[in-house]
Coordinates of C-alpha atoms and ligand atoms in Angstrom, one line a residue:
M70 CA 0.2 0.4 -0.3
V71 CA 1.2 2.7 -1.0
H72 CA 1.4 5.7 1.8
L73 CA -0.9 8.7 0.8
E74 CA 1.7 11.4 2.6
L75 CA 4.0 10.5 0.1
L76 CA 1.4 11.4 -2.6
Y77 CA -0.2 14.6 -0.4
K78 CA 2.4 15.9 1.7
P79 CA 1.6 19.3 1.3
A80 CA 4.2 21.3 -0.9
G81 CA 4.9 24.5 2.3
A82 CA 5.3 24.0 5.3
S83 CA 3.7 26.4 6.2
R84 CA 0.6 24.8 4.1
S85 CA -2.4 24.7 6.6
V86 CA -4.6 21.9 7.5
S87 CA -7.5 24.3 7.8
D88 CA -7.2 25.6 4.4
G89 CA -8.7 22.2 3.2
R90 CA -12.2 21.6 2.9
L91 CA -14.3 20.3 6.0
V92 CA -15.7 16.6 5.8
V93 CA -18.3 16.1 8.0
V94 CA -19.9 12.4 8.3
S95 CA -23.1 11.5 10.0
N96 CA -25.6 8.6 9.7
R97 CA -28.0 11.4 9.5
V98 CA -27.6 13.8 6.9
A99 CA -29.4 17.7 7.0
A100 CA -29.4 17.6 3.3
P101 CA -31.6 20.2 1.7
S102 CA -34.5 18.7 -0.6
A103 CA -34.0 18.8 -4.1
S104 CA -35.5 22.3 -4.7
G105 CA -32.8 23.7 -1.7
A106 CA -35.5 23.6 0.7
S107 CA -33.3 23.1 3.8
G108 CA -34.2 19.9 5.9
A109 CA -32.5 16.6 7.3
A110 CA -33.2 12.8 5.6
G111 CA -35.2 11.6 7.9
S112 CA -35.0 13.9 11.1
G113 CA -35.5 17.2 12.2
A114 CA -32.8 19.7 11.7
G115 CA -32.2 21.2 15.1
G116 CA -29.4 23.4 16.3
L117 CA -26.3 20.2 15.0
A118 CA -27.9 20.3 11.9
V119 CA -27.4 24.4 11.3
A120 CA -23.7 24.6 13.3
L121 CA -22.7 21.8 11.0
Q122 CA -23.7 24.2 7.8
A123 CA -22.6 27.2 8.7
A124 CA -19.1 25.6 9.2
L125 CA -19.4 23.7 5.9
K126 CA -20.5 27.0 4.4
A127 CA -17.6 28.5 6.0
R128 CA -14.4 26.4 4.5
G129 CA -16.4 24.7 2.0
G130 CA -16.7 20.7 2.2
I131 CA -19.0 17.9 2.0
W132 CA -21.5 16.4 4.2
F133 CA -21.2 12.3 3.7
G134 CA -23.9 9.8 5.4
W135 CA -26.8 7.9 4.5
S136 CA -29.6 9.1 2.1
G137 CA -32.6 7.5 4.8
K138 CA -33.5 5.5 2.0
V139 CA -33.3 1.9 1.6
S140 CA -33.0 0.6 -1.8
Q141 CA -32.4 -3.2 -3.8
D142 CA -29.6 -1.8 -5.3
S143 CA -26.8 -1.1 -2.9
N144 CA -24.5 0.0 -5.6
A145 CA -26.0 2.5 -6.7
P146 CA -24.0 5.2 -7.5
V147 CA -22.8 8.1 -4.2
Q148 CA -25.9 10.9 -4.7
E149 CA -24.4 14.2 -4.9
R150 CA -25.6 17.0 -4.9
T151 CA -24.4 20.6 -4.3
H152 CA -25.3 24.2 -3.0
G153 CA -23.1 26.6 -2.8
S154 CA -19.6 25.4 -1.2
V155 CA -21.5 22.5 0.6
T156 CA -21.9 19.1 -1.0
Y157 CA -23.8 16.2 0.3
A158 CA -23.1 13.1 -0.7
L159 CA -25.8 10.5 -0.2
S160 CA -25.6 7.2 -0.3
D161 CA -28.9 4.3 0.1
L162 CA -28.4 1.0 1.8
S163 CA -30.1 -2.1 1.4
R164 CA -32.7 -3.6 4.0
R165 CA -29.9 -6.3 5.4
D166 CA -27.1 -3.7 5.7
L167 CA -30.0 -0.9 7.6
D168 CA -31.0 -4.0 10.0
E169 CA -27.8 -4.9 10.6
Y170 CA -25.8 -2.0 11.0
Y171 CA -28.6 0.6 12.4
H172 CA -31.0 -1.8 13.8
G173 CA -29.2 -4.3 14.8
F174 CA -25.6 -3.4 16.0
A175 CA -25.5 0.7 16.5
N176 CA -29.2 0.6 17.9
R177 CA -29.7 -3.1 19.8
A178 CA -25.7 -3.0 20.7
L179 CA -23.9 0.3 21.1
W180 CA -26.7 2.3 22.0
P181 CA -28.1 0.3 24.7
I182 CA -25.1 -0.4 26.3
C183 CA -23.4 3.1 26.1
H184 CA -26.8 3.7 27.7
Y185 CA -25.6 1.3 30.5
R186 CA -28.7 -0.4 29.7
L187 CA -26.8 -3.7 29.7
D188 CA -30.7 -5.7 30.4
L189 CA -31.5 -4.7 26.9
A190 CA -28.2 -5.4 24.9
K191 CA -28.9 -7.9 21.8
P192 CA -25.3 -8.8 20.7
S193 CA -25.4 -11.0 17.1
A194 CA -22.6 -11.9 15.2
P195 CA -24.1 -11.0 12.1
D196 CA -25.1 -7.9 13.0
S197 CA -21.2 -7.3 14.2
A198 CA -20.5 -8.3 10.9
G199 CA -23.0 -5.4 8.8
Y200 CA -21.8 -3.0 11.0
F201 CA -17.6 -3.6 10.1
R202 CA -19.6 -4.0 6.2
V203 CA -21.3 -1.1 6.7
N204 CA -18.7 0.9 7.5
E205 CA -16.2 -0.6 4.8
F206 CA -18.5 0.2 2.0
F207 CA -18.8 4.0 3.6
A208 CA -15.4 4.0 4.1
R209 CA -14.6 3.4 0.6
R210 CA -17.0 5.6 -0.5
L211 CA -15.5 8.4 0.8
A212 CA -12.4 7.5 0.2
R213 CA -12.9 8.6 -3.3
M214 CA -14.1 12.4 -2.9
I215 CA -11.4 12.7 0.2
R216 CA -8.3 14.9 -0.5
P217 CA -5.0 15.7 1.0
N218 CA -5.6 18.4 2.9
D219 CA -9.4 18.1 3.9
V220 CA -10.1 17.6 7.8
I221 CA -12.8 15.0 8.3
W222 CA -15.0 15.0 10.9
V223 CA -16.8 11.6 11.8
H224 CA -20.2 11.5 13.9
D225 CA -21.2 9.1 16.4
Y226 CA -21.5 5.2 17.0
H227 CA -23.1 4.2 13.8
F228 CA -19.4 5.0 12.5
I229 CA -16.8 4.3 15.0
P230 CA -14.8 2.2 12.6
M231 CA -14.9 4.9 9.2
A232 CA -11.0 6.5 10.4
A233 CA -9.7 3.0 11.1
F234 CA -11.0 1.9 7.4
L235 CA -10.0 5.5 6.1
R236 CA -6.6 4.7 7.2
Q237 CA -6.3 0.9 6.1
L238 CA -7.1 2.6 2.7
G239 CA -4.2 4.8 2.7
C240 CA -6.0 8.0 4.7
A241 CA -3.2 10.6 6.4
N242 CA -5.3 12.9 7.2
R243 CA -6.8 14.5 9.8
I244 CA -9.8 12.5 11.2
G245 CA -12.0 13.7 14.2
F246 CA -14.8 11.7 16.1
F247 CA -17.3 13.5 18.8
L248 CA -19.2 10.9 20.1
H249 CA -23.1 12.3 20.6
I250 CA -24.3 9.2 23.4
P251 CA -22.5 8.8 26.9
W252 CA -19.4 6.5 27.1
P253 CA -19.6 4.2 30.1
S254 CA -17.3 3.3 32.6
P255 CA -15.2 0.1 31.9
D256 CA -16.5 -2.3 33.7
V257 CA -19.7 -1.6 31.6
A258 CA -18.1 -0.9 28.1
R259 CA -16.7 -4.5 28.1
A260 CA -19.1 -5.6 27.8
L261 CA -19.4 -3.6 24.3
P262 CA -19.7 -7.0 21.1
A263 CA -16.3 -6.0 19.5
Y264 CA -14.8 -4.0 22.6
D265 CA -10.7 -4.5 21.4
R266 CA -12.4 -3.6 17.8
I267 CA -13.9 -0.6 19.1
L268 CA -11.5 0.7 21.2
R269 CA -8.7 0.2 18.6
A270 CA -10.6 1.4 16.0
M271 CA -11.6 5.0 17.9
S272 CA -7.9 5.2 18.6
A273 CA -7.3 5.3 14.6
Y274 CA -8.4 9.2 14.9
D275 CA -6.7 12.3 15.7
V276 CA -9.2 13.8 18.4
V277 CA -12.1 11.3 20.1
G278 CA -14.9 13.7 21.5
F279 CA -17.1 13.5 24.3
Q280 CA -19.8 15.3 25.3
T281 CA -18.4 15.4 29.5
E282 CA -15.1 15.1 31.2
G283 CA -16.8 11.6 32.9
D284 CA -16.6 10.6 29.3
A285 CA -14.0 11.0 28.5
E286 CA -12.6 9.7 31.6
N287 CA -14.0 6.8 30.9
F288 CA -12.9 6.7 27.7
R289 CA -9.3 7.0 29.0
N290 CA -9.9 3.9 31.9
C291 CA -10.8 1.8 28.8
L292 CA -7.8 2.4 27.6
V293 CA -6.0 1.7 31.0
Q294 CA -7.8 -1.6 31.7
A295 CA -7.6 -2.9 28.0
K296 CA -3.3 -2.1 28.7
A297 CA -3.6 -0.7 25.5
G298 CA -3.3 2.9 26.0
R299 CA -1.0 5.5 28.2
A300 CA -1.8 9.0 29.4
G301 CA 1.0 11.2 27.4
G302 CA -0.5 14.2 29.1
D303 CA -3.8 16.0 30.2
V304 CA -5.9 14.9 27.1
W305 CA -3.1 12.9 25.1
R306 CA -3.4 9.8 24.8
E307 CA -1.1 7.3 22.8
A308 CA -2.4 3.7 22.4
Y309 CA -2.4 0.6 19.6
G310 CA 0.6 2.9 18.4
R311 CA -1.1 6.4 18.3
R312 CA -1.5 9.5 20.0
F313 CA -4.5 11.5 19.5
Q314 CA -6.2 13.8 22.1
V315 CA -9.1 12.3 23.9
D316 CA -11.1 15.4 25.4
A317 CA -14.9 16.4 26.4
F318 CA -17.0 18.9 23.8
P319 CA -20.2 19.5 25.7
I320 CA -22.6 20.4 22.3
S321 CA -24.8 23.2 22.8
I322 CA -27.5 25.2 21.1
D323 CA -27.7 29.3 20.0
A324 CA -29.4 30.3 23.3
E325 CA -29.8 33.9 21.3
A326 CA -31.6 32.3 18.4
F327 CA -33.5 30.3 20.4
A328 CA -34.9 33.0 22.6
E329 CA -35.7 34.8 19.3
E330 CA -37.1 31.9 18.1
A331 CA -39.2 31.5 21.6
R332 CA -40.2 35.2 20.8
V333 CA -41.4 35.4 17.6
A334 CA -43.4 31.6 18.3
E335 CA -45.8 33.1 20.9
K336 CA -48.0 34.1 17.5
N337 CA -47.3 30.3 15.9
V338 CA -51.1 29.0 15.2
L339 CA -50.1 25.9 17.6
V340 CA -48.6 27.8 20.3
K341 CA -51.7 30.3 20.4
R342 CA -54.5 27.0 19.6
M343 CA -52.4 25.0 23.2
R344 CA -52.1 28.5 25.4
A345 CA -56.6 28.8 24.9
S346 CA -57.0 25.3 25.4
L347 CA -55.5 25.6 28.7
E348 CA -58.4 27.5 30.2
G349 CA -55.3 29.2 32.5
R350 CA -53.5 26.4 33.7
P351 CA -50.2 25.3 34.3
L352 CA -48.2 23.9 32.0
I353 CA -45.3 21.5 32.0
I354 CA -43.8 20.3 29.1
G355 CA -42.0 16.8 28.1
V356 CA -40.1 16.5 24.5
D357 CA -38.3 13.1 23.7
R358 CA -37.8 11.2 21.1
L359 CA -39.8 7.7 22.4
D360 CA -36.7 6.1 23.7
Y361 CA -36.3 4.2 27.1
S362 CA -33.2 6.1 27.7
K363 CA -35.2 9.1 28.1
G364 CA -37.1 8.0 31.2
I365 CA -40.7 8.7 30.2
R366 CA -42.3 5.7 31.6
Q367 CA -40.5 6.8 35.4
R368 CA -41.4 10.9 34.2
I369 CA -44.9 10.0 34.7
E370 CA -45.0 8.1 37.7
A371 CA -43.3 11.5 39.1
F372 CA -46.0 13.5 37.3
A373 CA -48.9 11.5 39.1
S374 CA -47.6 10.9 42.1
F375 CA -47.2 15.3 42.1
L376 CA -50.7 15.0 41.4
E377 CA -51.9 12.8 43.6
Q378 CA -49.8 14.3 46.4
S379 CA -49.7 18.2 46.1
P380 CA -52.8 19.9 47.3
L381 CA -51.9 22.8 44.9
A382 CA -51.5 20.3 41.9
A383 CA -55.2 18.9 42.2
K384 CA -56.3 22.3 42.8
S385 CA -54.8 24.4 40.6
R386 CA -55.7 21.0 37.6
V387 CA -52.0 21.1 36.2
T388 CA -51.7 19.9 32.2
M389 CA -48.5 18.0 31.4
L390 CA -48.2 17.7 27.4
Q391 CA -45.5 15.1 26.7
V392 CA -44.2 15.6 23.3
T393 CA -43.0 12.3 21.7
P394 CA -42.2 11.7 18.3
K395 CA -41.3 7.4 17.9
S396 CA -38.1 6.5 16.9
R397 CA -36.5 3.9 15.4
S398 CA -40.3 1.7 15.4
E399 CA -38.1 -1.5 13.7
V400 CA -36.0 -2.3 17.3
P401 CA -38.0 -4.6 19.5
E402 CA -36.9 -2.7 22.3
Y403 CA -38.6 0.7 21.2
A404 CA -41.7 -1.2 20.1
K405 CA -42.1 -2.1 23.2
I406 CA -41.4 1.4 25.0
Q407 CA -43.8 2.4 22.8
R408 CA -47.3 -0.2 23.6
E409 CA -46.2 1.0 27.2
V410 CA -45.9 4.2 27.7
A411 CA -49.3 4.4 25.5
E412 CA -50.3 1.8 27.9
Q413 CA -49.2 4.2 31.2
V414 CA -50.8 7.3 29.5
G415 CA -54.4 5.7 29.4
I416 CA -54.0 4.7 33.0
V417 CA -53.0 7.9 34.5
N418 CA -55.9 9.6 33.0
G419 CA -57.7 7.3 33.7
K420 CA -57.6 7.5 37.2
L421 CA -56.3 11.0 37.4
G422 CA -58.5 12.8 34.7
D423 CA -61.6 14.8 35.2
V424 CA -65.0 15.2 32.7
D425 CA -63.7 18.4 31.9
W426 CA -59.3 18.0 32.5
T427 CA -56.7 15.6 30.8
P428 CA -53.8 15.5 33.2
L429 CA -51.5 14.2 30.4
R430 CA -51.2 15.1 26.8
Y431 CA -49.9 12.7 24.9
I432 CA -48.2 13.3 21.2
N433 CA -46.6 11.1 19.0
K434 CA -46.2 13.5 16.2
V435 CA -43.0 15.3 15.3
M436 CA -43.2 19.3 16.6
S437 CA -41.3 22.1 14.3
Q438 CA -38.4 23.8 16.9
S439 CA -40.5 26.5 16.1
A440 CA -44.1 25.7 17.8
L441 CA -41.5 23.9 20.5
A442 CA -39.3 27.3 20.7
G443 CA -43.3 28.6 22.0
L444 CA -44.7 25.9 23.7
Y445 CA -41.4 25.5 26.0
R446 CA -42.1 29.2 26.6
I447 CA -45.4 28.8 28.3
A448 CA -44.4 26.1 30.3
R449 CA -44.4 27.1 34.1
V450 CA -42.1 23.7 34.0
G451 CA -39.5 21.7 31.9
L452 CA -38.7 18.1 32.9
V453 CA -36.2 16.7 31.5
T454 CA -35.2 13.5 33.4
P455 CA -33.7 10.9 30.8
L456 CA -32.1 7.8 32.7
R457 CA -29.1 8.5 30.7
D458 CA -28.5 11.1 27.8
G459 CA -25.2 12.3 26.1
M460 CA -26.0 15.7 26.6
N461 CA -30.2 16.2 25.8
L462 CA -30.6 19.6 24.1
V463 CA -34.3 19.8 25.3
A464 CA -33.3 21.2 28.6
K465 CA -31.6 23.9 27.0
E466 CA -33.5 24.9 24.9
Y467 CA -36.0 25.0 27.4
V468 CA -34.0 27.3 29.4
A469 CA -33.3 29.5 25.8
A470 CA -37.1 29.6 25.4
Q471 CA -38.1 31.6 28.6
T472 CA -39.1 34.3 29.2
P473 CA -37.0 36.6 31.3
D474 CA -39.0 38.7 33.4
D475 CA -40.9 35.5 34.1
P476 CA -39.6 32.4 33.6
G477 CA -40.5 28.9 33.8
V478 CA -38.0 26.3 35.5
L479 CA -35.5 23.2 34.5
V480 CA -36.5 20.0 36.4
L481 CA -33.0 18.5 35.4
S482 CA -31.7 14.2 35.7
Q483 CA -28.2 14.1 36.7
F484 CA -28.2 11.6 34.4
A485 CA -28.3 14.1 31.3
G486 CA -24.9 15.1 29.9
A487 CA -26.3 18.6 30.0
A488 CA -26.7 18.6 34.7
Q489 CA -22.6 18.7 34.1
E490 CA -23.7 22.4 33.0
L491 CA -27.0 23.3 33.9
H492 CA -26.1 23.6 38.1
S493 CA -29.1 25.7 38.6
A494 CA -32.1 23.9 37.8
L495 CA -33.6 21.4 39.8
I496 CA -31.4 18.3 39.8
V497 CA -33.3 14.9 40.2
N498 CA -32.7 11.7 40.9
P499 CA -35.4 10.4 37.9
Y500 CA -34.9 6.6 39.6
D501 CA -36.7 8.6 42.5
I502 CA -40.3 8.9 41.7
E503 CA -40.9 10.4 44.5
A504 CA -38.6 12.8 45.4
T505 CA -39.1 13.5 41.0
G506 CA -42.4 14.4 42.2
A507 CA -41.1 16.4 45.0
A508 CA -39.2 18.4 42.7
I509 CA -41.9 19.2 40.4
A510 CA -44.2 20.8 43.0
R511 CA -41.0 23.0 44.0
A512 CA -40.4 24.6 40.4
S513 CA -44.7 25.2 40.5
S514 CA -44.7 27.2 42.6
M515 CA -41.3 28.5 43.0
P516 CA -40.7 32.7 43.8
L517 CA -40.3 34.8 41.0
A518 CA -37.4 35.9 42.6
E519 CA -35.4 32.5 42.3
R520 CA -36.6 31.1 39.2
K521 CA -35.1 34.5 37.3
E522 CA -31.4 34.0 39.5
R523 CA -31.6 30.3 38.8
W524 CA -32.2 31.0 35.2
G525 CA -29.7 34.0 34.5
A526 CA -27.1 31.7 35.8
M527 CA -28.1 28.8 33.3
M528 CA -28.2 31.5 31.0
D529 CA -24.9 32.9 31.4
V530 CA -23.4 29.2 30.8
L531 CA -25.5 28.9 27.8
R532 CA -24.4 32.4 26.3
A533 CA -20.7 30.8 27.4
N534 CA -20.5 27.7 25.6
S535 CA -23.2 28.1 22.3
I536 CA -23.2 25.6 19.2
D537 CA -20.8 27.9 17.3
N538 CA -18.3 27.5 19.8
W539 CA -18.5 24.0 20.0
T540 CA -17.3 23.5 16.5
A541 CA -14.7 25.5 17.2
R542 CA -13.3 24.4 19.4
F543 CA -13.5 20.6 17.9
L544 CA -12.4 21.8 14.7
Q545 CA -9.6 23.7 16.8
A546 CA -8.1 21.0 18.1
L547 CA -8.7 19.3 15.0
G548 CA -6.8 20.5 12.4
G549 CA -6.1 24.2 13.8
D550 CA -3.0 26.1 13.0
A551 CA -0.9 25.3 15.7
E552 CA -1.4 21.6 15.7
L553 CA -0.1 21.6 11.7
A554 CA 3.4 21.9 12.5
D555 CA 3.6 17.8 13.7
S556 CA 0.4 17.1 12.0
A557 CA 2.5 14.8 10.3
Q558 CA 3.8 13.1 12.9
H559 CA 0.2 12.1 13.7
A560 CA -0.2 11.2 10.9
P561 CA 0.6 7.0 11.6
P562 CA 1.4 4.4 9.2
P563 CA -2.5 2.5 8.8
L564 CA -3.4 -0.5 11.2
A565 CA -1.9 -3.4 10.8
A566 CA -3.9 -5.9 8.3
G567 CA -6.1 -7.1 11.2
D568 CA -6.3 -4.7 13.7
I569 CA -10.0 -3.3 11.8
G570 CA -11.0 -6.9 10.9
E571 CA -10.8 -8.8 7.2
P572 CA -8.0 -7.2 6.0
E573 CA -7.5 -9.4 3.1
R574 CA -9.3 -7.2 0.3
W575 CA -7.5 -4.3 1.1
R576 CA -3.7 -6.3 0.6
G577 CA -2.8 -4.6 -2.7
E578 CA -5.0 -3.3 -3.4
T579 CA -5.2 0.5 -6.0
P580 CA -4.9 2.9 -3.5
V581 CA -8.2 4.7 -4.5
W582 CA -7.0 8.5 -4.0
K583 CA -4.4 7.9 -7.2
S584 CA -7.5 6.3 -9.3
V585 CA -8.9 10.0 -8.6
G586 CA -5.9 11.8 -9.5
H587 CA -6.2 15.0 -7.0
Ligands
LIG825 O1 -31.1 9.4 14.3 P1 -31.6 8.7 15.3 O2 -31.7 6.6 15.3 O3 -33.2 8.8 14.4 O4 -31.5 8.9 16.1 C1 -31.3 11.0 16.7 C2 -30.8 10.8 16.9 O5 -30.3 10.6 18.9 C3 -29.2 10.6 19.6 O6 -28.7 11.9 20.0 C4 -28.0 12.3 20.7 O7 -27.3 13.2 20.2 C5 -27.5 14.7 20.4 C6 -26.6 16.0 20.1 O8 -25.5 16.2 20.5 C7 -27.5 14.5 22.4 O9 -27.9 15.9 22.9 C8 -28.4 13.2 22.5 O10 -27.9 13.7 23.9 C9 -27.7 12.3 21.7 O11 -29.2 10.9 22.3 C10 -27.9 10.2 18.8 O12 -26.8 10.1 19.1 C11 -27.9 10.7 17.2 O13 -27.4 10.0 16.5 C12 -29.6 10.4 16.5 O14 -29.1 11.4 15.3
UDP826 O1 -41.2 17.4 17.7 C1 -39.8 17.3 18.0 C2 -39.0 16.5 18.9 C3 -37.5 16.8 19.1 N1 -37.3 18.0 18.7 C4 -35.7 17.9 18.9 O2 -34.9 17.1 18.5 C5 -33.9 17.4 19.0 C6 -33.9 16.1 20.4 O3 -32.3 16.3 20.9 P1 -31.8 15.8 22.6 O4 -30.1 15.9 22.5 O5 -32.7 16.6 23.6 O6 -32.6 14.4 22.1 P2 -32.1 13.7 21.3 O7 -33.1 13.2 20.9 O8 -31.2 13.7 20.1 O9 -31.4 12.3 21.9 C7 -34.8 18.7 19.7 O10 -33.1 19.6 19.3 C8 -34.9 19.3 19.7 O11 -35.9 20.6 19.5 C9 -37.6 18.3 17.5 O12 -37.6 19.6 16.6 N2 -39.0 17.9 17.0

């Protein structure tokens, strides 16, 4: 295999890695529709999409990933669409690939284990094989598109082995990885199928980013326990023959823009309808994908406990709105939680409701960010009580959407990444139903001065770490000029055959780079 660096060593020592294009890789891609309208392939476009679009536009680049579609022909060419300086490059997946890679390994092994739900993990050999196969498939397609100075930023658990496969193809570019979900402690992480391959694969990046310092430290400890890594400073690690950075980069939102969205949304028709239907009753809001990690069942129990325990609740006929779009419905554990929550909502409303009062309004529709912003703003309490969550942007959005003169109160799980930053929320243990119910009661009757103080402190945090900061910090770590001088040293020889599995096919293969003639 020809080492890329030999072919593409920057001509001048002063040439910056940051001159290159940005290549973003993620399973979901917020690609504009053919007509040019902004959107996302199969998911709601939130602040993350906006931030990545902005970074891509600023330096030009590619957003690469799954099209959101299943196709009979898994060899259909990459669908490329260019808007200004950004090219969206999407690939369909076959039904089998999608089932093994996304529904299977990603969402029945990686997701539950990283969210500490070993009881829900369903590892399977075909799913593991499918996961690595699909990563290899995407890597080979991506390799044809990248140029030597490009900086590659891979997102999330779907694509952990991407850099390792790219390295095997001779790619010496700077490649960063950001994990949006938690990384568990070594005792739990060891339950991951293909654990050793996963650790090796993560070591093929130049920067490995996590949501919180706790996640980053867990990962560093995994390397130590696997006798794979040694510290080379606070954030530097050496493992499997490579030197790379392991750090926390807490994701955020554009709080000012979201606050403006919420102000404007007071006129949103849906928000007006909601407000009118409340007839002056206080509103509590929860917004989550229908996922067992979000603690929706425990939250509903806590709300019921609040209604039963608090004289204020019964008197004021508080209403809780739970906005819960269905998610990953083809995965059996998700189908189960969907049935369970629907049943639970019926039981609570049947028991506690009245002819003119439905305590819990439960909606499976996807709502626009604008409507959500308006709904957050009119809610006295925001309930964000996941059992485990990488960050939870809803917590941050709820805070940003509040009216400064009369803000609502955030009740936040200690197990959300956001709790590491939003200390002025009412922090709860979501497993403790009564305590969470009591926190809802406290939030509902909190005096204005305390609400303002808590809200102000949280807004300061959000202003200090905006989504643009997050993008800039990660990209600086990945390709900042300060790193440039020794970037060649960071570009290691490709991992040895066997490190990532099924290496035979790579041996002696003409590097894809040569054939595209950059
Ligand atoms: O793509 P889906 O399978 O439909 O799932 C939606 C996304 O869920 C996860 O979100 C995570 O990222 C958020 C932003 O960093 C974070 O706040 C949250 O805690 C995480 O759960 C998943 O990680 C994404 O890849 C999915 O697209
Ligand atoms: O009907 C909905 C429900 C949620 N969201 C958005 O989806 C994101 C959820 O992100 P979060 O980090 O809270 O959790 P995730 O679903 O990524 O695990 C937030 O930006 C929400 O505003 C949305 O646009 N419409």
